[in-house]
């Protein structure tokens, strides 16, 4: 048996992809539930089997080598195929057994899902639920390649590809409505009120990266009122909502969150929550491939989630 057969197992590839997600050995090991030396040894074994480094290091930061990028592509396809085969087999099993992988858009902080999963687990302890957070691009990639069963994201989407996928390949279940909330240092504004764009021009912001849905909404609205001299001033960006809000509170910068996040964490936030006039509410939905509802455990999950939301 070639040494790559034993080294490039599904487990080792999963470890490899998790390290890519964090680019930090300590964080990846914690997520995987193993020690950092064990993860380091596993990566070194893969590199030895392949014969070339998968990661390089610049200062304290890791980066993927060209070989690493090629293995990443192959690993995602391989694990996607395996997950698809396992999913097909489990379609013929009972509704109370199997695995469900859920991808959640990073900027969604929806505690109701967590509460439902706690209740669902009590009633169906033999169904394993895996929840992962992604940016929009990676979320769609994982959904397209069958690496996750369900995706929770904001709608309407802003990309033609997403709209096309929704119409031709996917079904959705509407979960709840949400809205963009501005957290501002301006004490002259009254919490919960809506204000025109003019109130927010010339401010400094700490935001999500440009690829995030909420940032696109804000820039789409404020951008129409900006000019070259008075552009949107964003000195800092974070993918973590908590880090973004904490930074806004430690500076004079304003920021944005979903209203659901603010409602859940308002006791720790000392900024004024207001809304921007002209921005409609958006819907949080569960997206899944057509035919997924025929899988007993998925059908059961969606049915129980709907009952939970209606209770």
PDB file of N, CA and C in Angstrom, residues 104-147:
ATOM      1  N   UNK A 104     -23.140  28.654   8.575  1.00  0.00           N
ATOM      2  CA  UNK A 104     -23.793  29.909   8.968  1.00  0.00           C
ATOM      3  C   UNK A 104     -22.937  31.077   8.496  1.00  0.00           C
ATOM      4  N   UNK A 105     -23.566  32.087   7.913  1.00  0.00           N
ATOM      5  CA  UNK A 105     -22.855  33.290   7.509  1.00  0.00           C
ATOM      6  C   UNK A 105     -22.233  33.949   8.735  1.00  0.00           C
ATOM      7  N   UNK A 106     -20.963  34.356   8.615  1.00  0.00           N
ATOM      8  CA  UNK A 106     -20.206  34.836   9.770  1.00  0.00           C
ATOM      9  C   UNK A 106     -20.867  35.995  10.500  1.00  0.00           C
ATOM     10  N   UNK A 107     -21.526  36.873   9.773  1.00  0.00           N
ATOM     11  CA  UNK A 107     -22.086  38.059  10.415  1.00  0.00           C
ATOM     12  C   UNK A 107     -23.446  37.804  11.060  1.00  0.00           C
ATOM     13  N   UNK A 108     -23.960  36.583  10.957  1.00  0.00           N
ATOM     14  CA  UNK A 108     -25.218  36.236  11.617  1.00  0.00           C
ATOM     15  C   UNK A 108     -24.912  35.745  13.024  1.00  0.00           C
ATOM     16  N   UNK A 109     -25.516  36.370  13.993  1.00  0.00           N
ATOM     17  CA  UNK A 109     -25.379  35.932  15.378  1.00  0.00           C
ATOM     18  C   UNK A 109     -26.782  35.607  15.881  1.00  0.00           C
ATOM     19  N   UNK A 110     -27.221  34.427  15.545  1.00  0.00           N
ATOM     20  CA  UNK A 110     -28.621  34.065  15.739  1.00  0.00           C
ATOM     21  C   UNK A 110     -28.727  33.027  16.845  1.00  0.00           C
ATOM     22  N   UNK A 111     -28.977  33.503  18.067  1.00  0.00           N
ATOM     23  CA  UNK A 111     -28.970  32.623  19.232  1.00  0.00           C
ATOM     24  C   UNK A 111     -30.135  31.637  19.224  1.00  0.00           C
ATOM     25  N   UNK A 112     -31.194  31.977  18.499  1.00  0.00           N
ATOM     26  CA  UNK A 112     -32.343  31.079  18.451  1.00  0.00           C
ATOM     27  C   UNK A 112     -31.965  29.735  17.828  1.00  0.00           C
ATOM     28  N   UNK A 113     -31.058  29.737  16.856  1.00  0.00           N
ATOM     29  CA  UNK A 113     -30.601  28.484  16.258  1.00  0.00           C
ATOM     30  C   UNK A 113     -29.910  27.622  17.306  1.00  0.00           C
ATOM     31  N   UNK A 114     -29.030  28.238  18.104  1.00  0.00           N
ATOM     32  CA  UNK A 114     -28.330  27.492  19.154  1.00  0.00           C
ATOM     33  C   UNK A 114     -29.327  26.887  20.141  1.00  0.00           C
ATOM     34  N   UNK A 115     -30.339  27.680  20.529  1.00  0.00           N
ATOM     35  CA  UNK A 115     -31.333  27.184  21.485  1.00  0.00           C
ATOM     36  C   UNK A 115     -32.123  26.011  20.892  1.00  0.00           C
ATOM     37  N   UNK A 116     -32.443  26.130  19.600  1.00  0.00           N
ATOM     38  CA  UNK A 116     -33.152  25.023  18.952  1.00  0.00           C
ATOM     39  C   UNK A 116     -32.294  23.769  18.914  1.00  0.00           C
ATOM     40  N   UNK A 117     -30.999  23.921  18.608  1.00  0.00           N
ATOM     41  CA  UNK A 117     -30.115  22.755  18.530  1.00  0.00           C
ATOM     42  C   UNK A 117     -30.007  22.051  19.870  1.00  0.00           C
ATOM     43  N   UNK A 118     -30.047  22.817  20.954  1.00  0.00           N
ATOM     44  CA  UNK A 118     -30.024  22.206  22.288  1.00  0.00           C
ATOM     45  C   UNK A 118     -31.255  21.322  22.473  1.00  0.00           C
ATOM     46  N   UNK A 119     -32.425  21.847  22.101  1.00  0.00           N
ATOM     47  CA  UNK A 119     -33.662  21.072  22.239  1.00  0.00           C
ATOM     48  C   UNK A 119     -33.688  19.896  21.282  1.00  0.00           C
ATOM     49  N   UNK A 120     -33.238  20.117  20.053  1.00  0.00           N
ATOM     50  CA  UNK A 120     -33.227  19.055  19.050  1.00  0.00           C
ATOM     51  C   UNK A 120     -32.327  17.911  19.496  1.00  0.00           C
ATOM     52  N   UNK A 121     -31.178  18.249  20.076  1.00  0.00           N
ATOM     53  CA  UNK A 121     -30.244  17.229  20.547  1.00  0.00           C
ATOM     54  C   UNK A 121     -30.842  16.386  21.673  1.00  0.00           C
ATOM     55  N   UNK A 122     -31.653  16.999  22.521  1.00  0.00           N
ATOM     56  CA  UNK A 122     -32.303  16.245  23.607  1.00  0.00           C
ATOM     57  C   UNK A 122     -33.250  15.194  23.034  1.00  0.00           C
ATOM     58  N   UNK A 123     -33.951  15.567  21.974  1.00  0.00           N
ATOM     59  CA  UNK A 123     -34.945  14.659  21.385  1.00  0.00           C
ATOM     60  C   UNK A 123     -34.344  13.672  20.397  1.00  0.00           C
ATOM     61  N   UNK A 124     -33.207  14.060  19.777  1.00  0.00           N
ATOM     62  CA  UNK A 124     -32.574  13.209  18.766  1.00  0.00           C
ATOM     63  C   UNK A 124     -31.066  13.115  19.038  1.00  0.00           C
ATOM     64  N   UNK A 125     -30.690  12.447  20.111  1.00  0.00           N
ATOM     65  CA  UNK A 125     -29.268  12.401  20.504  1.00  0.00           C
ATOM     66  C   UNK A 125     -28.375  11.653  19.530  1.00  0.00           C
ATOM     67  N   UNK A 126     -28.951  10.862  18.627  1.00  0.00           N
ATOM     68  CA  UNK A 126     -28.143  10.087  17.683  1.00  0.00           C
ATOM     69  C   UNK A 126     -27.924  10.815  16.352  1.00  0.00           C
ATOM     70  N   UNK A 127     -28.450  12.029  16.252  1.00  0.00           N
ATOM     71  CA  UNK A 127     -28.146  12.865  15.086  1.00  0.00           C
ATOM     72  C   UNK A 127     -27.043  13.835  15.488  1.00  0.00           C
ATOM     73  N   UNK A 128     -25.938  13.784  14.781  1.00  0.00           N
ATOM     74  CA  UNK A 128     -24.804  14.671  15.054  1.00  0.00           C
ATOM     75  C   UNK A 128     -24.935  15.939  14.214  1.00  0.00           C
ATOM     76  N   UNK A 129     -24.891  17.094  14.884  1.00  0.00           N
ATOM     77  CA  UNK A 129     -24.998  18.384  14.199  1.00  0.00           C
ATOM     78  C   UNK A 129     -23.641  19.078  14.222  1.00  0.00           C
ATOM     79  N   UNK A 130     -23.143  19.457  13.061  1.00  0.00           N
ATOM     80  CA  UNK A 130     -21.893  20.216  12.962  1.00  0.00           C
ATOM     81  C   UNK A 130     -22.198  21.599  12.409  1.00  0.00           C
ATOM     82  N   UNK A 131     -21.877  22.652  13.183  1.00  0.00           N
ATOM     83  CA  UNK A 131     -22.128  24.030  12.770  1.00  0.00           C
ATOM     84  C   UNK A 131     -20.796  24.728  12.518  1.00  0.00           C
ATOM     85  N   UNK A 132     -20.654  25.332  11.336  1.00  0.00           N
ATOM     86  CA  UNK A 132     -19.444  26.073  10.985  1.00  0.00           C
ATOM     87  C   UNK A 132     -19.842  27.433  10.442  1.00  0.00           C
ATOM     88  N   UNK A 133     -18.969  28.427  10.662  1.00  0.00           N
ATOM     89  CA  UNK A 133     -19.221  29.789  10.189  1.00  0.00           C
ATOM     90  C   UNK A 133     -18.309  30.102   9.003  1.00  0.00           C
ATOM     91  N   UNK A 134     -18.877  30.757   7.978  1.00  0.00           N
ATOM     92  CA  UNK A 134     -18.143  31.049   6.745  1.00  0.00           C
ATOM     93  C   UNK A 134     -18.450  32.463   6.274  1.00  0.00           C
ATOM     94  N   UNK A 135     -17.550  33.038   5.454  1.00  0.00           N
ATOM     95  CA  UNK A 135     -17.954  34.213   4.696  1.00  0.00           C
ATOM     96  C   UNK A 135     -18.863  33.735   3.562  1.00  0.00           C
ATOM     97  N   UNK A 136     -19.498  34.683   2.862  1.00  0.00           N
ATOM     98  CA  UNK A 136     -20.519  34.288   1.885  1.00  0.00           C
ATOM     99  C   UNK A 136     -19.945  33.423   0.769  1.00  0.00           C
ATOM    100  N   UNK A 137     -18.753  33.795   0.281  1.00  0.00           N
ATOM    101  CA  UNK A 137     -18.154  33.047  -0.819  1.00  0.00           C
ATOM    102  C   UNK A 137     -17.900  31.596  -0.416  1.00  0.00           C
ATOM    103  N   UNK A 138     -17.302  31.388   0.752  1.00  0.00           N
ATOM    104  CA  UNK A 138     -16.993  30.032   1.203  1.00  0.00           C
ATOM    105  C   UNK A 138     -18.260  29.267   1.574  1.00  0.00           C
ATOM    106  N   UNK A 139     -19.270  29.986   2.059  1.00  0.00           N
ATOM    107  CA  UNK A 139     -20.533  29.326   2.399  1.00  0.00           C
ATOM    108  C   UNK A 139     -21.170  28.727   1.153  1.00  0.00           C
ATOM    109  N   UNK A 140     -21.214  29.523   0.068  1.00  0.00           N
ATOM    110  CA  UNK A 140     -21.781  29.005  -1.176  1.00  0.00           C
ATOM    111  C   UNK A 140     -20.914  27.881  -1.755  1.00  0.00           C
ATOM    112  N   UNK A 141     -19.608  28.027  -1.603  1.00  0.00           N
ATOM    113  CA  UNK A 141     -18.709  26.979  -2.125  1.00  0.00           C
ATOM    114  C   UNK A 141     -18.995  25.651  -1.422  1.00  0.00           C
ATOM    115  N   UNK A 142     -19.120  25.691  -0.100  1.00  0.00           N
ATOM    116  CA  UNK A 142     -19.385  24.468   0.657  1.00  0.00           C
ATOM    117  C   UNK A 142     -20.755  23.897   0.340  1.00  0.00           C
ATOM    118  N   UNK A 143     -21.732  24.770   0.105  1.00  0.00           N
ATOM    119  CA  UNK A 143     -23.066  24.297  -0.235  1.00  0.00           C
ATOM    120  C   UNK A 143     -23.079  23.690  -1.634  1.00  0.00           C
ATOM    121  N   UNK A 144     -22.419  24.360  -2.581  1.00  0.00           N
ATOM    122  CA  UNK A 144     -22.355  23.860  -3.957  1.00  0.00           C
ATOM    123  C   UNK A 144     -21.670  22.499  -4.036  1.00  0.00           C
ATOM    124  N   UNK A 145     -20.666  22.283  -3.174  1.00  0.00           N
ATOM    125  CA  UNK A 145     -19.895  21.043  -3.224  1.00  0.00           C
ATOM    126  C   UNK A 145     -20.366  20.000  -2.209  1.00  0.00           C
ATOM    127  N   UNK A 146     -21.551  20.224  -1.648  1.00  0.00           N
ATOM    128  CA  UNK A 146     -22.179  19.261  -0.750  1.00  0.00           C
ATOM    129  C   UNK A 146     -21.351  18.985   0.507  1.00  0.00           C
ATOM    130  N   UNK A 147     -20.557  19.974   0.926  1.00  0.00           N
ATOM    131  CA  UNK A 147     -19.790  19.832   2.166  1.00  0.00           C
ATOM    132  C   UNK A 147     -20.644  20.192   3.373  1.00  0.00           C
TER     133      UNK A 147
END
